[in-house]
């Protein structure tokens, strides 16, 4: 895999319905497996700058544990109040059994 992608985990380390937090150059990201599809999003709720990694997955959404807003892992769009702004999503690829993300180019 060519730059700018960075290997962040082995794909088989993240089971369906689970996620991991990874830190790249001091920035935290959530890498999630929603029913076999992988996603990378920023580890920060757009409502009050709270770590989304404290929350949980709900299908293909991640739920903030502070006030309950859920965000689409695919688009970053909030699905519930009180959040009204999207979170960043990142390009991700699976190759050679590893998960790679492009942290420099938010997909939204
Ligand atoms: S901080 Fe996440 S919903 Fe309020």
PDB file of C-alpha atoms and ligand atoms in Angstrom:
ATOM      1  CA  UNK A   1       0.000   0.000   0.000  1.00  0.00           C
ATOM      2  CA  UNK A   2       1.400   3.341  -1.037  1.00  0.00           C
ATOM      3  CA  UNK A   3       1.554   6.478   1.036  1.00  0.00           C
ATOM      4  CA  UNK A   4      -0.467   8.334   2.337  1.00  0.00           C
ATOM      5  CA  UNK A   5      -2.112   5.233   3.798  1.00  0.00           C
ATOM      6  CA  UNK A   6      -0.887   4.029   7.181  1.00  0.00           C
ATOM      7  CA  UNK A   7      -1.399   0.508   8.559  1.00  0.00           C
ATOM      8  CA  UNK A   8      -3.306   0.783  11.833  1.00  0.00           C
ATOM      9  CA  UNK A   9      -4.440  -2.749  12.725  1.00  0.00           C
ATOM     10  CA  UNK A  10      -4.795  -6.304  11.551  1.00  0.00           C
ATOM     11  CA  UNK A  11      -8.249  -6.786  10.083  1.00  0.00           C
ATOM     12  CA  UNK A  12      -8.877  -9.942  12.128  1.00  0.00           C
ATOM     13  CA  UNK A  13      -8.212  -8.042  15.353  1.00  0.00           C
ATOM     14  CA  UNK A  14     -11.458  -6.078  14.981  1.00  0.00           C
ATOM     15  CA  UNK A  15     -14.459  -8.378  15.100  1.00  0.00           C
ATOM     16  CA  UNK A  16     -17.880  -7.354  13.719  1.00  0.00           C
ATOM     17  CA  UNK A  17     -19.566  -4.927  16.088  1.00  0.00           C
ATOM     18  CA  UNK A  18     -16.252  -3.852  17.616  1.00  0.00           C
ATOM     19  CA  UNK A  19     -13.864  -0.970  17.153  1.00  0.00           C
ATOM     20  CA  UNK A  20     -10.404   0.083  18.226  1.00  0.00           C
ATOM     21  CA  UNK A  21      -8.941   3.472  18.970  1.00  0.00           C
ATOM     22  CA  UNK A  22      -5.715   4.299  17.167  1.00  0.00           C
ATOM     23  CA  UNK A  23      -3.517   7.369  17.500  1.00  0.00           C
ATOM     24  CA  UNK A  24      -1.585   8.732  14.542  1.00  0.00           C
ATOM     25  CA  UNK A  25       0.732  11.669  15.119  1.00  0.00           C
ATOM     26  CA  UNK A  26      -1.142  12.556  18.289  1.00  0.00           C
ATOM     27  CA  UNK A  27      -4.620  12.422  16.722  1.00  0.00           C
ATOM     28  CA  UNK A  28      -7.115   9.767  17.827  1.00  0.00           C
ATOM     29  CA  UNK A  29      -9.252   7.798  15.382  1.00  0.00           C
ATOM     30  CA  UNK A  30     -11.864   5.085  15.718  1.00  0.00           C
ATOM     31  CA  UNK A  31     -11.520   2.129  13.341  1.00  0.00           C
ATOM     32  CA  UNK A  32     -14.722   0.098  13.398  1.00  0.00           C
ATOM     33  CA  UNK A  33     -16.049  -3.134  11.969  1.00  0.00           C
ATOM     34  CA  UNK A  34     -19.787  -2.867  11.299  1.00  0.00           C
ATOM     35  CA  UNK A  35     -21.038  -6.241  10.082  1.00  0.00           C
ATOM     36  CA  UNK A  36     -17.833  -6.918   8.167  1.00  0.00           C
ATOM     37  CA  UNK A  37     -17.368  -3.435   6.736  1.00  0.00           C
ATOM     38  CA  UNK A  38     -14.582  -1.312   8.094  1.00  0.00           C
ATOM     39  CA  UNK A  39     -14.756   2.423   8.731  1.00  0.00           C
ATOM     40  CA  UNK A  40     -12.456   5.088  10.115  1.00  0.00           C
ATOM     41  CA  UNK A  41     -13.767   8.219  11.814  1.00  0.00           C
ATOM     42  CA  UNK A  42     -12.347  10.855  14.085  1.00  0.00           C
ATOM     43  CA  UNK A  43     -12.501   9.983  17.776  1.00  0.00           C
ATOM     44  CA  UNK A  44     -14.334  13.151  18.666  1.00  0.00           C
ATOM     45  CA  UNK A  45     -18.016  13.938  19.019  1.00  0.00           C
ATOM     46  CA  UNK A  46     -18.989  17.111  17.177  1.00  0.00           C
ATOM     47  CA  UNK A  47     -21.351  18.097  19.965  1.00  0.00           C
ATOM     48  CA  UNK A  48     -18.971  18.739  22.859  1.00  0.00           C
ATOM     49  CA  UNK A  49     -15.583  17.374  21.797  1.00  0.00           C
ATOM     50  CA  UNK A  50     -16.013  14.141  23.719  1.00  0.00           C
ATOM     51  CA  UNK A  51     -14.248  10.889  22.711  1.00  0.00           C
ATOM     52  CA  UNK A  52     -16.532   8.667  20.653  1.00  0.00           C
ATOM     53  CA  UNK A  53     -14.339   5.722  21.669  1.00  0.00           C
ATOM     54  CA  UNK A  54     -16.068   5.915  25.069  1.00  0.00           C
ATOM     55  CA  UNK A  55     -19.293   4.962  23.282  1.00  0.00           C
ATOM     56  CA  UNK A  56     -20.427   1.922  21.344  1.00  0.00           C
ATOM     57  CA  UNK A  57     -21.470   0.778  17.896  1.00  0.00           C
ATOM     58  CA  UNK A  58     -25.120   0.565  16.893  1.00  0.00           C
ATOM     59  CA  UNK A  59     -25.102  -1.187  13.527  1.00  0.00           C
ATOM     60  CA  UNK A  60     -23.291   1.105  11.117  1.00  0.00           C
ATOM     61  CA  UNK A  61     -23.414   4.017  13.554  1.00  0.00           C
ATOM     62  CA  UNK A  62     -21.290   5.024  16.509  1.00  0.00           C
ATOM     63  CA  UNK A  63     -23.081   6.310  19.590  1.00  0.00           C
ATOM     64  CA  UNK A  64     -21.638   8.985  21.839  1.00  0.00           C
ATOM     65  CA  UNK A  65     -21.850   7.942  25.477  1.00  0.00           C
ATOM     66  CA  UNK A  66     -22.215  11.481  26.816  1.00  0.00           C
ATOM     67  CA  UNK A  67     -25.562  12.620  25.330  1.00  0.00           C
ATOM     68  CA  UNK A  68     -26.444   9.761  23.022  1.00  0.00           C
ATOM     69  CA  UNK A  69     -26.076  11.194  19.527  1.00  0.00           C
ATOM     70  CA  UNK A  70     -25.335   8.560  16.901  1.00  0.00           C
ATOM     71  CA  UNK A  71     -23.259   9.217  13.792  1.00  0.00           C
ATOM     72  CA  UNK A  72     -23.158   7.353  10.501  1.00  0.00           C
ATOM     73  CA  UNK A  73     -19.793   5.614  10.184  1.00  0.00           C
ATOM     74  CA  UNK A  74     -20.081   5.931   6.395  1.00  0.00           C
ATOM     75  CA  UNK A  75     -20.877   9.633   6.106  1.00  0.00           C
ATOM     76  CA  UNK A  76     -20.215  11.089   9.558  1.00  0.00           C
ATOM     77  CA  UNK A  77     -23.682  12.648   9.613  1.00  0.00           C
ATOM     78  CA  UNK A  78     -25.421  12.865  12.986  1.00  0.00           C
ATOM     79  CA  UNK A  79     -28.550  10.735  13.274  1.00  0.00           C
ATOM     80  CA  UNK A  80     -29.904  12.172  16.520  1.00  0.00           C
ATOM     81  CA  UNK A  81     -29.874  15.372  18.511  1.00  0.00           C
ATOM     82  CA  UNK A  82     -28.187  17.049  20.276  1.00  0.00           C
ATOM     83  CA  UNK A  83     -25.317  16.823  17.748  1.00  0.00           C
ATOM     84  CA  UNK A  84     -26.038  18.768  14.566  1.00  0.00           C
ATOM     85  CA  UNK A  85     -22.674  18.671  12.797  1.00  0.00           C
ATOM     86  CA  UNK A  86     -20.967  15.707  11.133  1.00  0.00           C
ATOM     87  CA  UNK A  87     -17.799  14.014  12.313  1.00  0.00           C
ATOM     88  CA  UNK A  88     -14.903  13.431   9.935  1.00  0.00           C
ATOM     89  CA  UNK A  89     -14.618  10.139   8.138  1.00  0.00           C
ATOM     90  CA  UNK A  90     -11.425   8.848   6.543  1.00  0.00           C
ATOM     91  CA  UNK A  91     -10.536   6.758   3.546  1.00  0.00           C
ATOM     92  CA  UNK A  92      -9.776   3.191   4.521  1.00  0.00           C
ATOM     93  CA  UNK A  93      -8.500   0.139   2.665  1.00  0.00           C
ATOM     94  CA  UNK A  94      -7.984  -3.497   3.622  1.00  0.00           C
ATOM     95  CA  UNK A  95      -4.946  -5.117   2.019  1.00  0.00           C
ATOM     96  CA  UNK A  96      -2.724  -8.031   3.008  1.00  0.00           C
ATOM     97  CA  UNK A  97      -4.970  -8.635   6.021  1.00  0.00           C
ATOM     98  CA  UNK A  98      -4.290  -5.201   7.406  1.00  0.00           C
ATOM     99  CA  UNK A  99      -6.371  -2.057   7.721  1.00  0.00           C
ATOM    100  CA  UNK A 100      -4.907   1.095   6.257  1.00  0.00           C
ATOM    101  CA  UNK A 101      -6.266   4.588   6.660  1.00  0.00           C
ATOM    102  CA  UNK A 102      -5.429   7.887   5.038  1.00  0.00           C
ATOM    103  CA  UNK A 103      -5.365  10.246   8.016  1.00  0.00           C
ATOM    104  CA  UNK A 104      -4.514  13.283   5.967  1.00  0.00           C
ATOM    105  CA  UNK A 105      -7.599  13.336   3.780  1.00  0.00           C
ATOM    106  CA  UNK A 106     -10.968  13.334   5.449  1.00  0.00           C
ATOM    107  CA  UNK A 107     -13.513  11.785   3.108  1.00  0.00           C
ATOM    108  CA  UNK A 108     -16.109  14.369   4.162  1.00  0.00           C
TER     109      UNK A 108
HETATM  110  S1  LIG B   1     -20.844  15.147  23.561  1.00  0.00           S
HETATM  111 FE1  LIG B   1     -21.534  13.627  22.165  1.00  0.00          FE
HETATM  112  S2  LIG B   1     -23.682  13.910  22.084  1.00  0.00           S
HETATM  113 FE2  LIG B   1     -22.996  15.429  23.455  1.00  0.00          FE
END
